Amino acid sequence: MKNLLKQSLNLTLPTLLVLLLGVPTQATASIDTSALVGSTAGGLSINQGAANYTIPITVPPGIAGMQPELSINYNSNTGNGQLGVGFSLGGSSIIHRCSKTIATDGTKGGVNYDSNDRYCLDGQRLIATAGTNGQANSEYHTEIESFRKIKFTGNHWTVKTKSGQTFEYGNTDDSKIEAQGKSVVRFWAVNKITDAANNSINYVYNEDNDKGEYTLQRINYAGNSVRLTYEDRDDTHTSYQAGSKLQQTKRLSNITTYTNNDSLRDYDLSYQYYGTP
């Protein structure tokens, strides 16, 4: 068993403000002193008036650079998610249903889980260039040109990049996330990335359809893995989309990286409440 590099991250707004302002402070999270402890790099930026802070997650190297690029991100304009208010996990990708817009479609409308829905790749609108929108064998490009070839098979999506990588979305049961109480797919999560030499990264999810909730559980590549653990949260949140419930009952509590089942690096996440949950 290799030494485990253990790091504790306290995801609270005051802690983050200290990071942004560069003011020294005592850590508010407990640290396991029996483990080997290392520092965590971070980067600050300002984009469209929002403060952003990125903490990269160090993962074991893959073959020919094929490894996940994960990070814990803060954006001051982001709401409450699986990492609390303002925070999110970067490095995953989804194709999801999105609304028509006046600028692109000449009209606007919400997501209804029907043929009127449009599609977005990580928030970037997809424009149909061949076939019928949302139908089998339809082809797309992103509204802001990214030189990716995007195709919907009728079951899942494929995205081919200029660098020769192929992304698959929703090509496994667990990566095809249905709307709560319906059989229609709400979004397609990335399940596999393959390069020209057939090196691959595979993503594993858990879906709770009764709650309309899903979590990324594991990423496997080249004998390595990243495993994510979640805990119940007190500040549960429920919203609805076209009559389907969207609940948030879990939050990310740990990220551990492995090589051949030997744990290498461990990130513990802790949270604090301000006000009533």
Coordinates of C-alpha atoms in Angstrom, one line a residue, residues 14 150 172 228 234 238:
P14 CA -15.6 32.9 4.0
I150 CA -21.8 15.7 -33.3
T172 CA -24.6 3.0 -21.1
L228 CA -16.3 9.8 -5.5
D234 CA -29.7 18.7 5.4
T238 CA -36.7 20.3 -4.8

